[in-house]
PDB file of C-alpha atoms in Angstrom:
ATOM      1  CA  MET D   7      15.542   1.397  -8.444  1.00 36.00           C
ATOM      2  CA  SER D   8      18.869   2.392  -7.028  1.00 37.00           C
ATOM      3  CA  THR D   9      20.087   5.204  -9.261  1.00 38.00           C
ATOM      4  CA  ASN D  10      20.413   8.560  -7.561  1.00 43.00           C
ATOM      5  CA  ALA D  11      17.682  10.143  -9.666  1.00 56.00           C
ATOM      6  CA  GLY D  12      15.419   7.103  -9.626  1.00 84.00           C
ATOM      7  CA  VAL D  13      12.949   5.607  -7.199  1.00 93.00           C
ATOM      8  CA  ASP D  14      14.009   3.836  -4.015  1.00 96.00           C
ATOM      9  CA  VAL D  15      11.521   1.832  -1.937  1.00 98.00           C
ATOM     10  CA  THR D  16      11.789   0.363   1.556  1.00 98.00           C
ATOM     11  CA  LEU D  17       9.133  -1.896   3.040  1.00 98.00           C
ATOM     12  CA  VAL D  18       8.583  -0.892   6.651  1.00 98.00           C
ATOM     13  CA  ARG D  19       5.805  -3.337   7.615  1.00 98.00           C
ATOM     14  CA  ASN D  20       2.507  -4.455   6.110  1.00 98.00           C
ATOM     15  CA  ALA D  21       1.707  -1.801   3.458  1.00 98.00           C
ATOM     16  CA  THR D  22       3.858   0.904   5.050  1.00 98.00           C
ATOM     17  CA  LEU D  23       6.474   2.035   2.551  1.00 98.00           C
ATOM     18  CA  LEU D  24       9.135   4.682   2.252  1.00 98.00           C
ATOM     19  CA  VAL D  25       9.271   5.841  -1.357  1.00 98.00           C
ATOM     20  CA  THR D  26      12.130   8.153  -2.269  1.00 97.00           C
ATOM     21  CA  ALA D  27      11.846   9.786  -5.680  1.00 95.00           C
ATOM     22  CA  GLY D  28      14.855  11.954  -6.423  1.00 90.00           C
ATOM     23  CA  GLU D  29      15.450  13.827  -3.161  1.00 93.00           C
ATOM     24  CA  THR D  30      11.899  13.504  -1.818  1.00 97.00           C
ATOM     25  CA  THR D  31      10.672  10.771   0.534  1.00 98.00           C
ATOM     26  CA  PHE D  32       7.002   9.826   0.852  1.00 98.00           C
ATOM     27  CA  LEU D  33       5.718   7.770   3.779  1.00 98.00           C
ATOM     28  CA  VAL D  34       2.921   5.569   2.453  1.00 99.00           C
ATOM     29  CA  ASP D  35       0.147   4.053   4.606  1.00 98.00           C
ATOM     30  CA  PRO D  36       1.718   4.438   8.059  1.00 98.00           C
ATOM     31  CA  LEU D  37       0.876   1.673  10.545  1.00 98.00           C
ATOM     32  CA  PHE D  38       2.877   2.495  13.672  1.00 98.00           C
ATOM     33  CA  ALA D  39       1.136   0.435  16.390  1.00 98.00           C
ATOM     34  CA  SER D  40       3.254  -1.822  18.572  1.00 98.00           C
ATOM     35  CA  GLU D  41       2.944  -5.558  18.098  1.00 98.00           C
ATOM     36  CA  GLY D  42      -0.365  -6.962  19.329  1.00 97.00           C
ATOM     37  CA  THR D  43      -1.862  -3.684  20.561  1.00 97.00           C
ATOM     38  CA  LEU D  44      -4.727  -3.570  18.024  1.00 96.00           C
ATOM     39  CA  PRO D  45      -7.655  -5.986  18.022  1.00 96.00           C
ATOM     40  CA  PRO D  46      -7.885  -8.718  15.397  1.00 96.00           C
ATOM     41  CA  ILE D  47      -9.930  -7.941  12.327  1.00 94.00           C
ATOM     42  CA  ASP D  48     -13.330  -9.542  12.930  1.00 93.00           C
ATOM     43  CA  ASP D  49     -14.886 -12.491  11.089  1.00 94.00           C
ATOM     44  CA  THR D  50     -11.565 -13.925   9.961  1.00 92.00           C
ATOM     45  CA  PRO D  51      -9.932 -17.340  10.355  1.00 88.00           C
ATOM     46  CA  ASN D  52      -7.197 -16.037  12.680  1.00 90.00           C
ATOM     47  CA  ASP D  53      -8.021 -14.161  15.899  1.00 90.00           C
ATOM     48  CA  ARG D  54      -4.541 -12.905  16.821  1.00 94.00           C
ATOM     49  CA  GLY D  55      -4.075  -9.271  17.842  1.00 96.00           C
ATOM     50  CA  ASN D  56      -2.553  -6.858  15.337  1.00 97.00           C
ATOM     51  CA  PRO D  57       0.037  -6.113  14.168  1.00 98.00           C
ATOM     52  CA  LEU D  58       1.369  -9.665  14.259  1.00 98.00           C
ATOM     53  CA  VAL D  59       4.983  -8.488  14.139  1.00 98.00           C
ATOM     54  CA  PRO D  60       6.981  -5.653  15.723  1.00 98.00           C
ATOM     55  CA  MET D  61       7.958  -2.449  14.005  1.00 98.00           C
ATOM     56  CA  PRO D  62      11.388  -2.890  12.405  1.00 98.00           C
ATOM     57  CA  ASP D  63      14.246  -0.513  13.134  1.00 97.00           C
ATOM     58  CA  VAL D  64      13.740   1.784  10.155  1.00 97.00           C
ATOM     59  CA  ASP D  65      14.217   5.535   9.884  1.00 98.00           C
ATOM     60  CA  THR D  66      10.766   6.743   8.823  1.00 98.00           C
ATOM     61  CA  SER D  67      11.801  10.362   8.186  1.00 98.00           C
ATOM     62  CA  HIS D  68       9.766  11.764   5.333  1.00 98.00           C
ATOM     63  CA  ASP D  69       8.776  14.904   3.441  1.00 98.00           C
ATOM     64  CA  ALA D  70       5.137  13.995   2.806  1.00 98.00           C
ATOM     65  CA  VAL D  71       2.588  11.284   3.605  1.00 99.00           C
ATOM     66  CA  ILE D  72       0.293   9.348   1.287  1.00 98.00           C
ATOM     67  CA  VAL D  73      -2.674   7.363   2.611  1.00 98.00           C
ATOM     68  CA  THR D  74      -4.277   5.109   0.009  1.00 98.00           C
ATOM     69  CA  HIS D  75      -7.329   4.576   2.260  1.00 98.00           C
ATOM     70  CA  ARG D  76      -8.138   4.906   5.949  1.00 98.00           C
ATOM     71  CA  HIS D  77      -8.530   1.270   7.000  1.00 97.00           C
ATOM     72  CA  PRO D  78      -6.719   0.864  10.334  1.00 96.00           C
ATOM     73  CA  ASP D  79      -3.944  -1.311   8.911  1.00 97.00           C
ATOM     74  CA  HIS D  80      -3.042   1.580   6.586  1.00 98.00           C
ATOM     75  CA  PHE D  81      -3.450   4.517   8.953  1.00 98.00           C
ATOM     76  CA  ASP D  82      -3.743   3.976  12.690  1.00 98.00           C
ATOM     77  CA  ASP D  83      -3.995   6.043  15.859  1.00 98.00           C
ATOM     78  CA  ALA D  84      -0.281   5.644  16.573  1.00 98.00           C
ATOM     79  CA  ALA D  85       0.562   7.146  13.190  1.00 98.00           C
ATOM     80  CA  ARG D  86      -1.923   9.961  13.691  1.00 98.00           C
ATOM     81  CA  GLU D  87      -0.259  10.839  16.973  1.00 98.00           C
ATOM     82  CA  ALA D  88       3.285  10.531  15.629  1.00 98.00           C
ATOM     83  CA  LEU D  89       2.943  12.539  12.425  1.00 98.00           C
ATOM     84  CA  ASP D  90       3.485  16.288  12.364  1.00 98.00           C
ATOM     85  CA  SER D  91       0.138  18.025  12.055  1.00 98.00           C
ATOM     86  CA  ASP D  92       1.447  20.213   9.219  1.00 98.00           C
ATOM     87  CA  VAL D  93       2.943  17.409   7.115  1.00 98.00           C
ATOM     88  CA  PRO D  94       1.728  17.473   3.494  1.00 98.00           C
ATOM     89  CA  LEU D  95      -0.766  14.604   3.447  1.00 99.00           C
ATOM     90  CA  PHE D  96      -2.113  13.247   0.155  1.00 99.00           C
ATOM     91  CA  CYS D  97      -5.289  11.157   0.223  1.00 98.00           C
ATOM     92  CA  GLN D  98      -8.536  10.216  -1.471  1.00 98.00           C
ATOM     93  CA  PRO D  99     -10.946  13.165  -1.795  1.00 98.00           C
ATOM     94  CA  ALA D 100     -13.646  11.294   0.166  1.00 97.00           C
ATOM     95  CA  GLU D 101     -11.351  11.033   3.189  1.00 98.00           C
ATOM     96  CA  ALA D 102      -9.879  14.537   3.308  1.00 98.00           C
ATOM     97  CA  ALA D 103     -12.389  15.833   5.849  1.00 98.00           C
ATOM     98  CA  ALA D 104     -11.563  13.028   8.295  1.00 98.00           C
ATOM     99  CA  PHE D 105      -7.884  13.977   8.254  1.00 98.00           C
ATOM    100  CA  ARG D 106      -8.719  17.645   8.770  1.00 98.00           C
ATOM    101  CA  ASP D 107     -10.995  16.719  11.658  1.00 98.00           C
ATOM    102  CA  GLU D 108      -8.014  14.956  13.238  1.00 98.00           C
ATOM    103  CA  GLY D 109      -6.002  18.164  13.140  1.00 98.00           C
ATOM    104  CA  PHE D 110      -3.936  17.832   9.971  1.00 98.00           C
ATOM    105  CA  THR D 111      -3.529  21.263   8.434  1.00 98.00           C
ATOM    106  CA  ASP D 112      -2.012  20.490   5.011  1.00 98.00           C
ATOM    107  CA  VAL D 113      -4.357  17.858   3.614  1.00 98.00           C
ATOM    108  CA  ARG D 114      -4.127  17.515  -0.164  1.00 98.00           C
ATOM    109  CA  PRO D 115      -6.877  15.362  -1.658  1.00 98.00           C
ATOM    110  CA  VAL D 116      -5.910  13.982  -5.062  1.00 98.00           C
ATOM    111  CA  GLU D 117      -8.741  13.806  -7.560  1.00 98.00           C
ATOM    112  CA  ASP D 118      -6.602  12.730 -10.511  1.00 98.00           C
ATOM    113  CA  ALA D 119      -3.074  14.094 -10.133  1.00 98.00           C
ATOM    114  CA  ALA D 120      -0.957  16.350  -7.940  1.00 98.00           C
ATOM    115  CA  SER D 121       2.670  17.394  -7.807  1.00 97.00           C
ATOM    116  CA  PHE D 122       5.120  17.671  -4.946  1.00 98.00           C
ATOM    117  CA  ALA D 123       8.811  18.581  -5.035  1.00 97.00           C
ATOM    118  CA  GLY D 124       9.210  17.616  -8.670  1.00 94.00           C
ATOM    119  CA  VAL D 125       7.259  14.353  -8.402  1.00 97.00           C
ATOM    120  CA  THR D 126       3.887  13.929 -10.107  1.00 98.00           C
ATOM    121  CA  LEU D 127       1.401  11.791  -8.186  1.00 98.00           C
ATOM    122  CA  HIS D 128      -1.447  10.109 -10.051  1.00 98.00           C
ATOM    123  CA  ARG D 129      -4.268   8.521  -8.062  1.00 98.00           C
ATOM    124  CA  THR D 130      -5.315   5.209  -9.608  1.00 98.00           C
ATOM    125  CA  PRO D 131      -8.384   2.989  -9.160  1.00 98.00           C
ATOM    126  CA  GLY D 132      -8.606  -0.091  -6.972  1.00 98.00           C
ATOM    127  CA  ARG D 133     -11.213  -2.687  -6.052  1.00 96.00           C
ATOM    128  CA  HIS D 134     -10.975  -4.058  -2.520  1.00 96.00           C
ATOM    129  CA  GLY D 135     -12.443  -7.497  -3.230  1.00 94.00           C
ATOM    130  CA  TYR D 136     -15.417  -8.663  -5.266  1.00 92.00           C
ATOM    131  CA  GLY D 137     -19.119  -7.892  -5.543  1.00 91.00           C
ATOM    132  CA  GLU D 138     -21.009  -6.523  -2.567  1.00 89.00           C
ATOM    133  CA  LEU D 139     -18.048  -7.035  -0.248  1.00 88.00           C
ATOM    134  CA  ALA D 140     -15.918  -4.706  -2.357  1.00 89.00           C
ATOM    135  CA  GLU D 141     -18.662  -2.088  -2.078  1.00 90.00           C
ATOM    136  CA  GLN D 142     -18.784  -2.498   1.695  1.00 90.00           C
ATOM    137  CA  MET D 143     -15.006  -2.089   1.972  1.00 92.00           C
ATOM    138  CA  GLY D 144     -15.309   1.459   0.636  1.00 90.00           C
ATOM    139  CA  PRO D 145     -13.189   3.380  -1.848  1.00 94.00           C
ATOM    140  CA  VAL D 146      -9.518   2.501  -2.211  1.00 97.00           C
ATOM    141  CA  SER D 147      -6.781   3.932  -4.384  1.00 98.00           C
ATOM    142  CA  GLY D 148      -3.316   3.309  -5.684  1.00 98.00           C
ATOM    143  CA  PHE D 149      -0.759   5.941  -6.593  1.00 98.00           C
ATOM    144  CA  VAL D 150       1.730   6.322  -9.423  1.00 98.00           C
ATOM    145  CA  PHE D 151       4.901   8.264  -8.641  1.00 98.00           C
ATOM    146  CA  GLU D 152       6.194   9.841 -11.814  1.00 96.00           C
ATOM    147  CA  GLY D 153       9.672  11.380 -11.920  1.00 92.00           C
ATOM    148  CA  ASP D 154      12.791  10.271 -13.742  1.00 92.00           C
ATOM    149  CA  GLU D 155      11.433   6.766 -13.191  1.00 96.00           C
ATOM    150  CA  THR D 156       7.873   5.630 -12.608  1.00 97.00           C
ATOM    151  CA  LEU D 157       6.603   3.564  -9.685  1.00 98.00           C
ATOM    152  CA  TYR D 158       3.076   2.168  -9.369  1.00 98.00           C
ATOM    153  CA  VAL D 159       1.929   1.401  -5.820  1.00 98.00           C
ATOM    154  CA  ALA D 160      -1.317  -0.458  -6.451  1.00 98.00           C
ATOM    155  CA  GLY D 161      -2.805  -0.296  -2.940  1.00 98.00           C
ATOM    156  CA  ASP D 162      -5.436  -2.699  -1.627  1.00 98.00           C
ATOM    157  CA  THR D 163      -6.875  -4.098  -4.829  1.00 98.00           C
ATOM    158  CA  VAL D 164      -7.419  -7.371  -6.619  1.00 98.00           C
ATOM    159  CA  TRP D 165      -6.450  -7.913 -10.249  1.00 98.00           C
ATOM    160  CA  TYR D 166      -9.121  -6.395 -12.483  1.00 97.00           C
ATOM    161  CA  GLU D 167      -9.268  -4.411 -15.710  1.00 97.00           C
ATOM    162  CA  PRO D 168      -8.428  -0.937 -14.309  1.00 98.00           C
ATOM    163  CA  VAL D 169      -5.167  -2.329 -12.875  1.00 98.00           C
ATOM    164  CA  ALA D 170      -4.258  -3.610 -16.335  1.00 98.00           C
ATOM    165  CA  GLU D 171      -5.226  -0.226 -17.783  1.00 98.00           C
ATOM    166  CA  THR D 172      -3.022   1.574 -15.246  1.00 98.00           C
ATOM    167  CA  LEU D 173      -0.068  -0.602 -16.245  1.00 98.00           C
ATOM    168  CA  ASP D 174      -0.701   0.171 -19.911  1.00 98.00           C
ATOM    169  CA  ARG D 175      -1.176   3.883 -19.329  1.00 98.00           C
ATOM    170  CA  PHE D 176       1.914   4.551 -17.216  1.00 98.00           C
ATOM    171  CA  ASP D 177       4.259   1.734 -18.320  1.00 98.00           C
ATOM    172  CA  PRO D 178       5.961   1.833 -14.899  1.00 98.00           C
ATOM    173  CA  ASP D 179       9.543   0.839 -14.195  1.00 98.00           C
ATOM    174  CA  ALA D 180       8.470  -0.836 -10.947  1.00 98.00           C
ATOM    175  CA  VAL D 181       5.248  -2.012  -9.306  1.00 98.00           C
ATOM    176  CA  VAL D 182       4.501  -2.676  -5.631  1.00 98.00           C
ATOM    177  CA  LEU D 183       1.478  -4.892  -4.938  1.00 98.00           C
ATOM    178  CA  ASN D 184      -0.431  -5.477  -1.716  1.00 98.00           C
ATOM    179  CA  ALA D 185      -0.654  -9.250  -1.549  1.00 98.00           C
ATOM    180  CA  GLY D 186      -1.436 -11.424   1.457  1.00 96.00           C
ATOM    181  CA  ALA D 187      -4.784 -12.677   0.094  1.00 97.00           C
ATOM    182  CA  ALA D 188      -6.568 -10.954   2.988  1.00 96.00           C
ATOM    183  CA  ARG D 189      -9.983 -12.465   3.575  1.00 95.00           C
ATOM    184  CA  PHE D 190     -12.921 -12.934   5.884  1.00 94.00           C
ATOM    185  CA  ASN D 191     -14.573 -16.220   6.822  1.00 94.00           C
ATOM    186  CA  HIS D 192     -16.884 -15.905   3.830  1.00 91.00           C
ATOM    187  CA  GLY D 193     -16.280 -14.631   0.328  1.00 91.00           C
ATOM    188  CA  GLU D 194     -13.227 -14.232  -1.859  1.00 95.00           C
ATOM    189  CA  PRO D 195      -9.966 -12.520  -0.881  1.00 95.00           C
ATOM    190  CA  ILE D 196      -9.962  -8.714  -0.773  1.00 95.00           C
ATOM    191  CA  THR D 197      -6.283  -8.239  -1.655  1.00 97.00           C
ATOM    192  CA  MET D 198      -4.063  -9.969  -4.190  1.00 98.00           C
ATOM    193  CA  GLY D 199      -3.304 -13.659  -3.939  1.00 98.00           C
ATOM    194  CA  VAL D 200      -0.973 -15.806  -6.020  1.00 98.00           C
ATOM    195  CA  ASP D 201      -3.094 -15.650  -9.186  1.00 98.00           C
ATOM    196  CA  ASP D 202      -3.480 -11.859  -8.995  1.00 98.00           C
ATOM    197  CA  VAL D 203       0.244 -11.312  -8.512  1.00 98.00           C
ATOM    198  CA  ALA D 204       1.008 -13.709 -11.372  1.00 98.00           C
ATOM    199  CA  ALA D 205      -1.413 -11.809 -13.612  1.00 98.00           C
ATOM    200  CA  VAL D 206       0.388  -8.531 -12.915  1.00 98.00           C
ATOM    201  CA  ARG D 207       3.750 -10.233 -13.505  1.00 98.00           C
ATOM    202  CA  GLU D 208       2.468 -11.456 -16.864  1.00 98.00           C
ATOM    203  CA  ALA D 209       1.032  -8.050 -17.825  1.00 98.00           C
ATOM    204  CA  THR D 210       4.118  -5.852 -17.390  1.00 98.00           C
ATOM    205  CA  ASP D 211       7.840  -5.705 -18.041  1.00 98.00           C
ATOM    206  CA  ALA D 212       8.277  -3.701 -14.833  1.00 98.00           C
ATOM    207  CA  ALA D 213      10.006  -5.016 -11.755  1.00 98.00           C
ATOM    208  CA  VAL D 214       7.281  -6.382  -9.447  1.00 98.00           C
ATOM    209  CA  ALA D 215       7.417  -6.527  -5.641  1.00 98.00           C
ATOM    210  CA  ALA D 216       4.746  -7.805  -3.245  1.00 98.00           C
ATOM    211  CA  VAL D 217       4.150  -6.575   0.315  1.00 98.00           C
ATOM    212  CA  HIS D 218       1.238  -6.578   2.854  1.00 98.00           C
ATOM    213  CA  MET D 219       2.021 -10.063   4.173  1.00 98.00           C
ATOM    214  CA  GLU D 220       2.445 -11.685   7.599  1.00 98.00           C
ATOM    215  CA  ALA D 221       1.555  -8.540   9.562  1.00 98.00           C
ATOM    216  CA  ILE D 222      -2.261  -8.494   9.867  1.00 98.00           C
ATOM    217  CA  ASN D 223      -4.390 -11.387  11.102  1.00 97.00           C
ATOM    218  CA  HIS D 224      -6.569 -11.830   8.010  1.00 96.00           C
ATOM    219  CA  CYS D 225      -3.672 -11.892   5.533  1.00 97.00           C
ATOM    220  CA  LEU D 226      -3.273 -15.631   5.035  1.00 96.00           C
ATOM    221  CA  LEU D 227      -0.834 -15.846   2.108  1.00 97.00           C
ATOM    222  CA  SER D 228       2.727 -16.237   3.379  1.00 98.00           C
ATOM    223  CA  ARG D 229       5.877 -14.898   1.807  1.00 98.00           C
ATOM    224  CA  GLU D 230       7.205 -18.429   1.408  1.00 98.00           C
ATOM    225  CA  GLU D 231       4.100 -19.545  -0.467  1.00 98.00           C
ATOM    226  CA  LEU D 232       4.136 -16.543  -2.789  1.00 98.00           C
ATOM    227  CA  ARG D 233       7.826 -16.992  -3.539  1.00 98.00           C
ATOM    228  CA  SER D 234       7.360 -20.684  -4.291  1.00 98.00           C
ATOM    229  CA  GLU D 235       4.348 -20.198  -6.569  1.00 98.00           C
ATOM    230  CA  THR D 236       5.505 -17.218  -8.648  1.00 98.00           C
ATOM    231  CA  GLU D 237       8.571 -16.341 -10.690  1.00 97.00           C
ATOM    232  CA  GLY D 238      10.174 -12.942 -11.105  1.00 98.00           C
ATOM    233  CA  VAL D 239       8.446 -11.397  -8.084  1.00 98.00           C
ATOM    234  CA  ILE D 240      10.393  -9.664  -5.299  1.00 98.00           C
ATOM    235  CA  VAL D 241       9.031 -10.497  -1.827  1.00 98.00           C
ATOM    236  CA  PRO D 242      10.890  -8.361   0.731  1.00 98.00           C
ATOM    237  CA  GLU D 243      11.081  -8.821   4.478  1.00 98.00           C
ATOM    238  CA  ASP D 244      10.006  -6.090   6.907  1.00 98.00           C
ATOM    239  CA  GLY D 245      12.582  -3.329   7.035  1.00 98.00           C
ATOM    240  CA  GLU D 246      14.126  -4.355   3.719  1.00 98.00           C
ATOM    241  CA  ARG D 247      15.040  -1.986   0.923  1.00 97.00           C
ATOM    242  CA  ILE D 248      13.442  -3.387  -2.216  1.00 95.00           C
ATOM    243  CA  GLU D 249      16.073  -4.054  -4.868  1.00 86.00           C
ATOM    244  CA  PHE D 250      14.382  -3.642  -8.207  1.00 83.00           C
TER     245      PHE D 250
END
């Protein structure tokens, strides 16, 4: 959204977003490592070092941080070192202690909802894959930003009933999905692929954007493929402001 009182979103890289609601900017899932300085994710078809691409030239100034889950492509050591220790940091309740142990002094676990500077944050469910693998991947969350307009950032999840229920409950103006069809050598993808994104597109009248592509070694779905196989889905480049 581009109205002054609405929601403005910039894709930094991977799942790292800048979400500005009204006058308040949230940094979501900061991955700040330089290109190739992290090891590849194990047991995947591509053994390149992460991130696969450099950090774009984006001003990441923010008022608060949101971490949907602590996998290293959503919160890394470089981000931990770069962030102010007293920044308001919203997270899953199960991961609050880990942030405090790292020296963050204003950790705000979100059980169901929280508010910050006039924006209501709702934590929403996610499922990071299927079956036993999803259990092994640990808890993940999405977040709904509710102000004059409503944005649903789904986080690392596949399409399943609670995502549909979140769309019905909040009727968002815009949705940001983590696509990329991330996978290991065995089992089904653990983030959204073409069919998942198409299902969300079919389920809502909201503007739909897809991120989390071409930055981490096990994300195998390309932007070009997603664009060619879906309609009405925004697929931004790194550093791009998402035009809903």
